Coordinates of C-alpha atoms in Angstrom, one line a residue:
X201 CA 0.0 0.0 0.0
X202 CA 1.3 3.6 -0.7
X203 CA 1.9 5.9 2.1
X204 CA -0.5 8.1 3.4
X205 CA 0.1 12.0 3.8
X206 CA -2.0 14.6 5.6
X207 CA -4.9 14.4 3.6
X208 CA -4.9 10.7 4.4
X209 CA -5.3 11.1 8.0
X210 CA -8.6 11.9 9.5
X211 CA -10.3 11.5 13.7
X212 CA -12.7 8.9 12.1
X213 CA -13.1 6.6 9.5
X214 CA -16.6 5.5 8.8
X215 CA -17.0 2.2 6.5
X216 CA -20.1 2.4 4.1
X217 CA -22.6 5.2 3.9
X218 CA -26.0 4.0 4.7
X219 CA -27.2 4.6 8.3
X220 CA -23.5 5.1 8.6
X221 CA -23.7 8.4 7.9
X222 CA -25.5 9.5 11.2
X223 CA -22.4 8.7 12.6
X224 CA -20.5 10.2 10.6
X225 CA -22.6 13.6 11.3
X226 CA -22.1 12.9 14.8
X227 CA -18.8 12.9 15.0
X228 CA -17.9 15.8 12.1
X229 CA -20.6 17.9 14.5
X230 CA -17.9 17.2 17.2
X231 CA -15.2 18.6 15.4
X232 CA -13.9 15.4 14.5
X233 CA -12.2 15.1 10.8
X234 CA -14.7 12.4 9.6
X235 CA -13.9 10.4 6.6
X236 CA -16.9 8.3 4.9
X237 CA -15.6 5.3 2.3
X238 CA -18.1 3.7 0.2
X239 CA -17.0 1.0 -2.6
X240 CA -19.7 1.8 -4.9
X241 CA -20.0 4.9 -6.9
X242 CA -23.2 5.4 -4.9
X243 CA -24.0 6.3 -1.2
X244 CA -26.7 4.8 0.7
X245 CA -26.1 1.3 0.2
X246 CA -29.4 -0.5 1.0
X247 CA -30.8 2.3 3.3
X248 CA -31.6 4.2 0.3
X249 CA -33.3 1.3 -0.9
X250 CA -36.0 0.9 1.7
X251 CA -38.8 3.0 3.1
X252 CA -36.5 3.8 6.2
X253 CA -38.9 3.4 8.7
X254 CA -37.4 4.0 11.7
X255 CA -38.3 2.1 14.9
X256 CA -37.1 4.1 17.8
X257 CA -39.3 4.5 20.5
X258 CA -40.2 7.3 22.3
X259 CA -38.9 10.0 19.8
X260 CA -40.2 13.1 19.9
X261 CA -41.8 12.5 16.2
X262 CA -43.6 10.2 18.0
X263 CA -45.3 12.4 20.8
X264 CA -45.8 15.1 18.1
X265 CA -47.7 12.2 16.4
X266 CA -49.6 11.2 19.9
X267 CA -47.5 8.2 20.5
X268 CA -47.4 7.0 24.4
X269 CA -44.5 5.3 23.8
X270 CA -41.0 5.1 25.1
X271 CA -38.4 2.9 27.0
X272 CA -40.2 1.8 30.0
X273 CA -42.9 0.9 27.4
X274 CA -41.0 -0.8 24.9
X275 CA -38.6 -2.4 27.0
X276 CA -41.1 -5.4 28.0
X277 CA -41.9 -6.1 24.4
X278 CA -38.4 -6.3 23.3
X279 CA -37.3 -8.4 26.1
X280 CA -40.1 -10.8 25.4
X281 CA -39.5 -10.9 22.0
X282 CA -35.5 -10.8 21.5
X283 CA -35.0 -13.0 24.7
X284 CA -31.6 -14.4 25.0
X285 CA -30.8 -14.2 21.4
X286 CA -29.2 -10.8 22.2
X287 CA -27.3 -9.5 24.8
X288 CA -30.2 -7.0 27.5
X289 CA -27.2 -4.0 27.7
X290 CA -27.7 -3.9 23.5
X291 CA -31.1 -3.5 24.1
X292 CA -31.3 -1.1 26.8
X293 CA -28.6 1.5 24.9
X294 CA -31.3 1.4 21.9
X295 CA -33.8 2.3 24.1
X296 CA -31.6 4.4 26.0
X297 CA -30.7 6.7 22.7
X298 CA -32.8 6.9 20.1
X299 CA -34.8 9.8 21.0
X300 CA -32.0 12.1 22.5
X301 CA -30.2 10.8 18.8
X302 CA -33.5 12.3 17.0
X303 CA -33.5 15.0 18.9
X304 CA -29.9 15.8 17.8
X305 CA -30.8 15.0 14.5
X306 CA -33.6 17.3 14.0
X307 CA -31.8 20.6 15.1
X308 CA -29.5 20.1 11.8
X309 CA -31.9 21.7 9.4
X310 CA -30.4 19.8 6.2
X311 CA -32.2 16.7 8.3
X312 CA -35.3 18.2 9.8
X313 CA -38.2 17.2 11.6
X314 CA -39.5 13.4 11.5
X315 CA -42.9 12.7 11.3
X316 CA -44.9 9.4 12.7
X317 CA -47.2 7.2 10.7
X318 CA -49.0 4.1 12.1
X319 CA -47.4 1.2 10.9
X320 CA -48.1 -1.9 13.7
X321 CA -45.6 -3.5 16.0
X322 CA -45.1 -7.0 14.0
X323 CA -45.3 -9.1 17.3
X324 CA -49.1 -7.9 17.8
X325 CA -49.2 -10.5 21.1
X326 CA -46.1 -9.4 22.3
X327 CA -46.4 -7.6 25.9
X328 CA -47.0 -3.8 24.9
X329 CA -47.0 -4.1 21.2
X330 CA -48.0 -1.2 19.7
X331 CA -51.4 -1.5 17.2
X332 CA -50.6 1.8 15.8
X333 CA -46.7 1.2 16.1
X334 CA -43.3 3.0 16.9
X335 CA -42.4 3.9 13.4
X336 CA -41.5 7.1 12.3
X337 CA -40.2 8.2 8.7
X338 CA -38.0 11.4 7.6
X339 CA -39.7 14.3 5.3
X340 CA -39.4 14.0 1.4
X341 CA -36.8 16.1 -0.2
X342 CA -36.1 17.9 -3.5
X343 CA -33.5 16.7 -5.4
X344 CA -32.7 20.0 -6.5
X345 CA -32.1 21.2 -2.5
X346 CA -28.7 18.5 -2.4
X347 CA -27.1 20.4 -5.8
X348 CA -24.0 18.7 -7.0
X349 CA -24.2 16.0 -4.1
X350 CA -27.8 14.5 -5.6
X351 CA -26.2 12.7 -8.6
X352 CA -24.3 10.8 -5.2
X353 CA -27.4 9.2 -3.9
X354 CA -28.4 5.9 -5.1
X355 CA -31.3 5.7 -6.6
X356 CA -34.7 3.7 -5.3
X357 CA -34.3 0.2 -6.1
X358 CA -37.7 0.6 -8.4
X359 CA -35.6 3.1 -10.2
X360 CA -32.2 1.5 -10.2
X361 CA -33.7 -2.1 -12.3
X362 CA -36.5 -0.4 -14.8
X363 CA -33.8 2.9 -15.7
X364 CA -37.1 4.8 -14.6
X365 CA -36.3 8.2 -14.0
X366 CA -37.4 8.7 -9.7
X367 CA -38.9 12.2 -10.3
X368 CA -38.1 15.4 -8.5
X369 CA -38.5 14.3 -5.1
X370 CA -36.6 12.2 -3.1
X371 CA -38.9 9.8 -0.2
X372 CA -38.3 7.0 2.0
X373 CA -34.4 6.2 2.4
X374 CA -33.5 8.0 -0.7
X375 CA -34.6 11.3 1.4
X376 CA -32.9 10.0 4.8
X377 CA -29.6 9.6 3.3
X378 CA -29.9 12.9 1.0
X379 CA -30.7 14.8 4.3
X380 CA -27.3 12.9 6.1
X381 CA -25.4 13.6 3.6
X382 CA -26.2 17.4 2.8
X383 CA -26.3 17.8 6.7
X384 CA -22.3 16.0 7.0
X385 CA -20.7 17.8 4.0
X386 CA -21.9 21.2 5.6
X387 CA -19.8 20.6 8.4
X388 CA -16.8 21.2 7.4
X389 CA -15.3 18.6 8.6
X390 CA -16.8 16.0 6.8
X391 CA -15.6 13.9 3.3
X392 CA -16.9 11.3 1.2
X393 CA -14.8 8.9 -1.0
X394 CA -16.6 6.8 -3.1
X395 CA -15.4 4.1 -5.6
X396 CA -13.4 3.2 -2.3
X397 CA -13.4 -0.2 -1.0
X398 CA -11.7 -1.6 2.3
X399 CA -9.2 -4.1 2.1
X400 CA -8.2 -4.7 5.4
X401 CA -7.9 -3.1 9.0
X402 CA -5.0 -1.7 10.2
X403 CA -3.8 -2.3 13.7
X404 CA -0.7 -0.8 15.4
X405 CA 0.6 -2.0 19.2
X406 CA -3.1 -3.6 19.5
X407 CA -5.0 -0.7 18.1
X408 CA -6.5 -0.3 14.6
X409 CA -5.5 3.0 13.9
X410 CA -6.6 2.7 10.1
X411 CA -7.8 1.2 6.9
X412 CA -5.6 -0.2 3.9
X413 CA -8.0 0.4 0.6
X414 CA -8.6 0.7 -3.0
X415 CA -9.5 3.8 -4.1
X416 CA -10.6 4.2 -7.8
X417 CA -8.0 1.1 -8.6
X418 CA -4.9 2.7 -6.6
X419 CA -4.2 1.5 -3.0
X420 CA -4.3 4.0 0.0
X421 CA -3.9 3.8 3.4
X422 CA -5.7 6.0 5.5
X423 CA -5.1 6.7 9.0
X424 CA -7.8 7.0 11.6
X425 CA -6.7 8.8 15.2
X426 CA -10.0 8.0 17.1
X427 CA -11.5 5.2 15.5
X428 CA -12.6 3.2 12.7
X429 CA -17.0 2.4 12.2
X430 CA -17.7 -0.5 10.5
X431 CA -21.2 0.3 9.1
X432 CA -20.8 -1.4 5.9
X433 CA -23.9 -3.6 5.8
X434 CA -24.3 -7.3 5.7
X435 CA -22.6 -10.3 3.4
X436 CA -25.9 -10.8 1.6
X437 CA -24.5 -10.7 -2.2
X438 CA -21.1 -12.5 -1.6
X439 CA -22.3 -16.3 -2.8
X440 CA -19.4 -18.0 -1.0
X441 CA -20.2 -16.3 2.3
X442 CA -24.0 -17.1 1.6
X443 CA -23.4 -20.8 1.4
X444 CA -20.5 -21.0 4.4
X445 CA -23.4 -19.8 6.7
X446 CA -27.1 -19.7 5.0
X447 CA -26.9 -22.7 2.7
X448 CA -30.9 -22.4 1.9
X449 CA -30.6 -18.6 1.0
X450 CA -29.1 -17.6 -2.0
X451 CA -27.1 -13.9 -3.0
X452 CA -28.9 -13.4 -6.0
X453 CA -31.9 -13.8 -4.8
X454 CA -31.5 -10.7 -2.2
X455 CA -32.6 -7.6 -2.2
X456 CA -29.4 -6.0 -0.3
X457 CA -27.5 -3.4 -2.3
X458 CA -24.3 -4.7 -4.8
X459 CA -21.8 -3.5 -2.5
X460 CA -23.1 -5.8 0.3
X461 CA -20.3 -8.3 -0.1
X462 CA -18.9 -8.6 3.5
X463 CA -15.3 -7.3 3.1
X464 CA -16.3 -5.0 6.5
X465 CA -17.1 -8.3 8.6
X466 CA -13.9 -11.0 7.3
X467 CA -11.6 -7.6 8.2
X468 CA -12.7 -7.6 11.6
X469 CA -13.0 -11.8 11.9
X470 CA -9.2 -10.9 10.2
X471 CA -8.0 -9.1 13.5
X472 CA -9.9 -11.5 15.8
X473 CA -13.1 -10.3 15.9
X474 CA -16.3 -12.6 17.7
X475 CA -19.3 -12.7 15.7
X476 CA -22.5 -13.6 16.4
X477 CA -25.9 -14.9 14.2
X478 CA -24.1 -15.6 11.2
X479 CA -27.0 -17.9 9.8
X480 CA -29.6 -14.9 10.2
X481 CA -30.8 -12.7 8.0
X482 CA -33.8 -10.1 7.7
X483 CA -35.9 -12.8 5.6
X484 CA -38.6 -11.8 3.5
X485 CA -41.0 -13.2 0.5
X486 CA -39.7 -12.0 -2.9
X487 CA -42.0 -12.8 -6.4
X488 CA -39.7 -14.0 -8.6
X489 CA -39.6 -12.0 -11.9
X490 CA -38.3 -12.5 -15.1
X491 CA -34.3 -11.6 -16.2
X492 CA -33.8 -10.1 -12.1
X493 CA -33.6 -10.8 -9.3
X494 CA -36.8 -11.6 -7.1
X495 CA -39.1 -7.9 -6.4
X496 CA -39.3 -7.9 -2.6
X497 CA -43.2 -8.6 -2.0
X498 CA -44.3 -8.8 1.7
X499 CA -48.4 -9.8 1.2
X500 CA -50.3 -11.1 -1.3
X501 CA -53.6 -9.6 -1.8
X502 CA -55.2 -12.8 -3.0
X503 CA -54.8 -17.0 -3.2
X504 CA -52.6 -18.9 -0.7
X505 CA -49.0 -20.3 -0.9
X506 CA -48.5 -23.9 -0.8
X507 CA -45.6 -25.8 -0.5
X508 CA -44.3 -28.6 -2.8
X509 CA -46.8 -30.5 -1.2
X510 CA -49.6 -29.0 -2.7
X511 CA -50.3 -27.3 0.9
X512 CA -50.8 -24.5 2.7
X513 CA -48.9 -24.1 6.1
X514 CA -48.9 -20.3 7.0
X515 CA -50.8 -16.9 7.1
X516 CA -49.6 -15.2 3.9
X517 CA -50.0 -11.9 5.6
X518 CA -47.8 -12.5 8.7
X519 CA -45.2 -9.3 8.7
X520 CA -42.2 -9.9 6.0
X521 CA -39.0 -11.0 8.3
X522 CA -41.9 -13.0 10.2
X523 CA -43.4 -14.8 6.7
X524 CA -39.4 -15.3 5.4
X525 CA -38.9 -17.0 8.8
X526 CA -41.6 -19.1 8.6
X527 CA -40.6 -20.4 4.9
X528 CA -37.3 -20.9 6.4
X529 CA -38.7 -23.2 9.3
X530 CA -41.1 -25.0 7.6
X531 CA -38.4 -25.8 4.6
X532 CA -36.2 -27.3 7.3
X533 CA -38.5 -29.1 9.2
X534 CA -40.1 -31.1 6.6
X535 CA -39.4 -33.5 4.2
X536 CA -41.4 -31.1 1.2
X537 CA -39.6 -28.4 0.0
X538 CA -40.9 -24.4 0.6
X539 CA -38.0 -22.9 -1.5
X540 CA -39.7 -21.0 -3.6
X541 CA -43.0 -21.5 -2.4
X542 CA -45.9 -21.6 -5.1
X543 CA -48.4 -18.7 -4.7
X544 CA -51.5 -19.9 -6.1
X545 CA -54.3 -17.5 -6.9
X546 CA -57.5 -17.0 -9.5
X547 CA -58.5 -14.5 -12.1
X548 CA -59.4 -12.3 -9.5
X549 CA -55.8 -11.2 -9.3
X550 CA -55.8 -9.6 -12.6
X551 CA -59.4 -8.5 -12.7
X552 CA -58.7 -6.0 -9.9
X553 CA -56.5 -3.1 -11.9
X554 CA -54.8 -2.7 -8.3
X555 CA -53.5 -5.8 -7.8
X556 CA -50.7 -5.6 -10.0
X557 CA -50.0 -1.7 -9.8
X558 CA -47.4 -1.8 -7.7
X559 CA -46.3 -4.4 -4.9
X560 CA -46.8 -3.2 -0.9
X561 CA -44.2 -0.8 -0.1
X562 CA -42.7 0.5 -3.7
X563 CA -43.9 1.8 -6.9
X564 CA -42.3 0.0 -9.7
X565 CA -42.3 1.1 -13.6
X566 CA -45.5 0.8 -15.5
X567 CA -46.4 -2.6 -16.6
X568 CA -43.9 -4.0 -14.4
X569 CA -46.3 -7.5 -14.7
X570 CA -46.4 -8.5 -17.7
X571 CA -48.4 -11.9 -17.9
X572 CA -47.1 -13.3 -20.9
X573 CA -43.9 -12.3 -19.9
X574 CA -43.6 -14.2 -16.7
X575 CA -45.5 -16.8 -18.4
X576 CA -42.9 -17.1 -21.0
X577 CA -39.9 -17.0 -18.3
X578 CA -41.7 -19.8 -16.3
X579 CA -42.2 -17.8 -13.1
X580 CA -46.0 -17.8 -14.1
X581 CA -48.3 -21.1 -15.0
X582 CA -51.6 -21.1 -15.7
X583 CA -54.6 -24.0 -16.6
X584 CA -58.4 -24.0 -16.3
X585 CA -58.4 -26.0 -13.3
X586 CA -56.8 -26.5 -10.2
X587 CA -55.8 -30.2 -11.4
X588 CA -54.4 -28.5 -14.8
X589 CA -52.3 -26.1 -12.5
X590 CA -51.3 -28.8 -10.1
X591 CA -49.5 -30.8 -12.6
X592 CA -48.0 -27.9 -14.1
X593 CA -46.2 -26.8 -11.2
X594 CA -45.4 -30.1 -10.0
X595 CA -47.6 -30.8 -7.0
X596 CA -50.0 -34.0 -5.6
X597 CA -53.4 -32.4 -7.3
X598 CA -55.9 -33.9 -4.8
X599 CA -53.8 -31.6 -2.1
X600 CA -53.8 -28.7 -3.9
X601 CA -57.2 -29.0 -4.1
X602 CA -58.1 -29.8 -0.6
X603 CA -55.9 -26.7 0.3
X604 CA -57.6 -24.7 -1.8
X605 CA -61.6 -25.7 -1.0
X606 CA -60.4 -25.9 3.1
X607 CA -59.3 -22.4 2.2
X608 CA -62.4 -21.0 0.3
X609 CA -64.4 -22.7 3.6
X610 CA -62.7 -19.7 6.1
X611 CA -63.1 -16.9 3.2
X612 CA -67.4 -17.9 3.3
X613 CA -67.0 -17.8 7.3
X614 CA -64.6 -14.6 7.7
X615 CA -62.3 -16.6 9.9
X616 CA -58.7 -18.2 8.2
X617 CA -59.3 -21.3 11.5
X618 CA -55.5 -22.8 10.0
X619 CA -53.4 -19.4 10.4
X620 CA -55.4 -16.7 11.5
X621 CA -54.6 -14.0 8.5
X622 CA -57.2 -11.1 8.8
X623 CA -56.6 -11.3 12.9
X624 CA -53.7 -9.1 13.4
X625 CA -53.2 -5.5 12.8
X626 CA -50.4 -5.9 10.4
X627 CA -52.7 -8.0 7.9
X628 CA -55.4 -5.1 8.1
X629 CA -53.4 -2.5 7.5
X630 CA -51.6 -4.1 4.9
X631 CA -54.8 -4.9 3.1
X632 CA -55.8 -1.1 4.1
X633 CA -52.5 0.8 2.5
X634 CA -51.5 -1.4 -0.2
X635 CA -54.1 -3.9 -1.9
X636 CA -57.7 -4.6 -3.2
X637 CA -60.0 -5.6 -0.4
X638 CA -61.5 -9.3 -1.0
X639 CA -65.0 -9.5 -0.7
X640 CA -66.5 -11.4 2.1
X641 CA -66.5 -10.9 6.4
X642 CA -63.1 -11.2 6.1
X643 CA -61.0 -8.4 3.8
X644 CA -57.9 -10.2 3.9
X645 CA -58.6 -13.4 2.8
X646 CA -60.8 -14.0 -0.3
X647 CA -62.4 -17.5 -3.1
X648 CA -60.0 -18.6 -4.9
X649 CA -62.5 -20.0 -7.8
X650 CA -62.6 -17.9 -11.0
X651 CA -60.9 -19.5 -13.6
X652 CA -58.2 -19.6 -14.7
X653 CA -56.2 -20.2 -11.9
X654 CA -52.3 -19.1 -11.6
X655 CA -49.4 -20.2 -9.8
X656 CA -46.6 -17.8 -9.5
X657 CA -43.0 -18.2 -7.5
X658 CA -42.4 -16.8 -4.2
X659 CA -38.7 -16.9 -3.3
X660 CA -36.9 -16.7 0.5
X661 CA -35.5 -13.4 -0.2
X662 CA -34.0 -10.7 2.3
X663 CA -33.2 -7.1 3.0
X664 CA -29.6 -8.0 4.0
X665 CA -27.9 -10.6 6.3
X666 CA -28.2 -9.4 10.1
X667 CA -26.0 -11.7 11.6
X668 CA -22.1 -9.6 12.4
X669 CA -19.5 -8.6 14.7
X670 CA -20.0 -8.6 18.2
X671 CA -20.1 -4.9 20.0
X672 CA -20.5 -3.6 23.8
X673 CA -23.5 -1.1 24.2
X674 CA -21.0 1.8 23.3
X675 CA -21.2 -0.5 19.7
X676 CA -17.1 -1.4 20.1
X677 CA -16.3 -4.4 18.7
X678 CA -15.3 -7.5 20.7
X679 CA -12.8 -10.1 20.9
X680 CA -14.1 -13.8 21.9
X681 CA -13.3 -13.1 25.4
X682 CA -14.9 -10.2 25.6
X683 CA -12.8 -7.2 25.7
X684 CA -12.5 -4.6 23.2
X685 CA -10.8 -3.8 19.8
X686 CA -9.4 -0.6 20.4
X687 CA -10.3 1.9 18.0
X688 CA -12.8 -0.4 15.7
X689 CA -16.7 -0.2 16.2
X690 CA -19.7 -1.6 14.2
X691 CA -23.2 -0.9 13.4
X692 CA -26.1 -1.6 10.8
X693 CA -25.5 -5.1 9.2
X694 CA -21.8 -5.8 10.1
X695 CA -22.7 -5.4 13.7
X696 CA -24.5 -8.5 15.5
X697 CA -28.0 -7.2 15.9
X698 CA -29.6 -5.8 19.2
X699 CA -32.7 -7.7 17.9
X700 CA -31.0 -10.4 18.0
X701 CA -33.0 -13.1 15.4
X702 CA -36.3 -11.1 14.9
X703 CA -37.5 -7.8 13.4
X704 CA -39.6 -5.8 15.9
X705 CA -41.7 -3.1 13.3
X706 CA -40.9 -1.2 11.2
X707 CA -37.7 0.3 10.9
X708 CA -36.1 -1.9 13.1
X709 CA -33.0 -2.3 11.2
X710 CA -32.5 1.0 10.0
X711 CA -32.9 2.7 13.2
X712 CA -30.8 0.2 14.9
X713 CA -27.9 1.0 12.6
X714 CA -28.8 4.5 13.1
X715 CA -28.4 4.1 17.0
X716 CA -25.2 1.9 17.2
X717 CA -23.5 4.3 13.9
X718 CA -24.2 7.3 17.0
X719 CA -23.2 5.4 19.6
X720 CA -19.9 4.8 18.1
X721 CA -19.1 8.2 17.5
X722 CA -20.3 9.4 20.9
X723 CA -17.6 7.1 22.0
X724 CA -14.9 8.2 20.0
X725 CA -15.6 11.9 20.5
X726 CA -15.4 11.3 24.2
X727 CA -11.9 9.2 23.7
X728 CA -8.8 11.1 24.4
X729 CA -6.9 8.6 22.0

């Protein structure tokens, strides 16, 4: 590697610039010389991507919005849900921060005021769940406000596969990390580098003081003085990775951003690192469409998924990380394989123009589901009868057909007796926000008996692996026996989550990331190193 000079050498170091960047802005607030690398051309990584929700609890968005909410309230539904699969001090620093963190965050006024929307707690039996849920969402933001920094931000993921051009106003994560960014660069003390991927850490007398990288095909070495944040996301698009520790997911089938390769977590396993949940991910259903990979869709509207089986074994509706999950289970526990799973529905489907507008939670290019298309590709089979389709998609026909008339009985009664979709907030206000409502006692659940009959592919997808490097509740990172890496912290997807192996609402892993990323630099501001 060539040797660094003074413009090499910075307070900070921050690896990645998705929720990253929060602490970046932390620590560049502080006076800190903050350097952000990101190995794509684009910053954002998979944070731009999503809706960024944000689950903190107890934020002042959330009292503005009439929220009762906060840690004392929270703190019983996280501890029943997490249990042991997480360490309590991770979970008690979340709670702890987030709403002193958005408070800080909202007197920058490139970032502005957060606003609440009710979007349920996905554990709806969990002690204290929320109905109207803990989520709350940054303001939309003109491109034209981040002048030559907007051409920076990576694009919605809509955007990014159809070439569509996004339009004048940035929403969702898009809008969180154009607000970060604008808000870090006017500090003054604040840089990004993209086309800059890590190589390895470097570590002086016990100490990583530094990164050795490749910038724009030339090597550099650049020295941190206070510390180095790993907030570079998960391994979800390195294959090899993938099949070491998640054999039944597969990279291309995610929907985590191309940079997502892992280099940030095997650097710190390189200097000794523990990790932690390695085989976890934030699961979720993807429909698998033709010449990409699979469009992350977290409720069907109509029909039922079976299994190779020809039979249905869960509520279609159950929250995304939830429904991946439960693919996940019921693929290792029997002998019939769930991976893809067939989602089997009528000509209902098409005969409502919503159905197909645009899936739950993105709007994708117009005439995004082309029938003949996906019929062509073989993601899409359809016959005038469920026998017909049966055969076609390679399932016992007298079981698809029992699933399907067992099915039809709870639509005529308004109550799903096998897996209870239509009972829980989440499936209503799914069925509310984002899709037709079936006719019937029950608007979650509808006949499936209009010919012709479909069967599309539904693939265990995810927004990123979750599993990481283990961290302390200041977010440093840990050796096996428990004491610290000086200088090196992680957050977001390279860290080991606070959630440990589930996904609370909403927002949960963005404003996790958000947390530990500020955590980190609170730390390192406060060090004398």
């Amino acid at each position: 590697m060539q040797k660094n000079d003074s413009d090499d050498i910075y307070d900070v170091i921050v690896v990645g610039s998705g929720a990253g960047l929060v602490g970046a802005l932390a620590a560049a607030s502080r006076g800190l010389k903050t350097l952000v690398i990101e190995k794509t051309e684009f910053v954002g990584g998979t944070t731009a991507y999503s809706g960024s929700g944000l689950w903190l609890p107890g934020n002042a968005a959330e009292r503005r919005g009439g929220v009762d909410s906060g840690p004392d309230k929270a703190r019983p539904y996280l501890d029943e849900i997490v249990g042991d699969d997480a360490p309590t001090a991770l979970r008690e620093a979340f709670l702890q921060t987030g709403a002193p963190m958005i408070d800080e965050l909202e007197s920058f006024p490139q970032v502005g005021q957060f606003f609440w929307q009710g979007v349920p707690d996905y554990f709806e039996k969990a002690p204290n769940a929320l109905p109207a849920g803990r989520t709350i969402f940054p303001q939309p933001l003109e491109r034209a406000a981040l002048g030559d920094l907007e051409p920076l931000v990576r694009r919605p993921q809509w955007a990014e596969r159809s070439g569509a051009d996004p339009g004048d106003e940035m929403t969702g994560g898009q809008a969180l990390i154009g607000r970060l960014l604008l808000a870090f660069t006017e500090t003054g003390n604040g840089t990004v580098r993209t086309n800059t991927g890590l190589e390895r850490l470097v570590v002086e007398e016990g100490r990583v003081v530094g990164v050795d990288a490749t910038s724009n095909g030339e090597p550099v070495t650049l020295t941190a003085r206070r510390g180095v944040l790993l907030a570079a996301g998960g391994f979800e698009r390195n294959p090899e990775l993938r099949k070491k520790y998640q054999p039944e997911a597969r990279a291309d089938w995610s929907q985590g951003a191309p940079g997502n390769t892992g280099d940030a977590l095997v650097a710190g396993m390189d200097v000794g690192a523990a990790t932690d949940l390695l085989e976890e991910a934030w699961f979720a259903p993807g429909l698998m469409v033709p010449n990409d990979r699979p469009v992350f869709y977290p409720s069907v509207w109509s029909g039922i998924w079976v299994n190779d089986g020809g039979e249905r074994f869960m509520n279609e509706r159950l929250p995304y990380d939830r429904s991946g999950h439960e693919i996940l289970r019921n693929h290792k526990s029997s002998d019939v394989s769930h991976i893809p799973v067939h989602w089997v529905f009528d000509q209902r489907q098409f005969d409502n123009e919503r159905a197909f507008a645009s899936p739950p939670v993105a709007p994708q290019s117009p005439g995004w589901f082309d029938a003949d298309e996906f019929l062509d590709a073989g993601l899409l089979h359809r016959a005038d009868t469920l026998e017909e389709l049966a055969e076609l998609i390679g399932v016992p026909a007298d079981a698809l057909v029992a699933s399907v008339n067992q099915f039809n009985g709870h639509v005529r009664s308004g109550k799903d007796e096998d897996f209870g979709r239509g009972d829980s907030p989440w499936d209503r206000i799914i069925t509310n926000m984002c899709g037709p409502h079936e006719d019937g006692p029950n608007p979650c659940i509808g006949l499936i008996d209009r010919a012709p009959f479909y069967a599309a592919k539904i693939a265990l997808s995810d927004l990123g692996t979750k599993g990481g490097l283990r961290t302390d509740d200041h977010s440093r990172v840990l050796y096996e026996d428990g004491s610290v890496i000086a200088g090196l912290y992680a957050s977001g997807n390279t860290m080991a989550p606070m959630t440990g192996r589930i996904y609370p609402g909403a927002g949960g892993p963005v404003g996790s990331s958000m947390v530990f990323s500020y955590l980190a630099a609170l730390d390192m501001a406060g060090s004398n190193a």
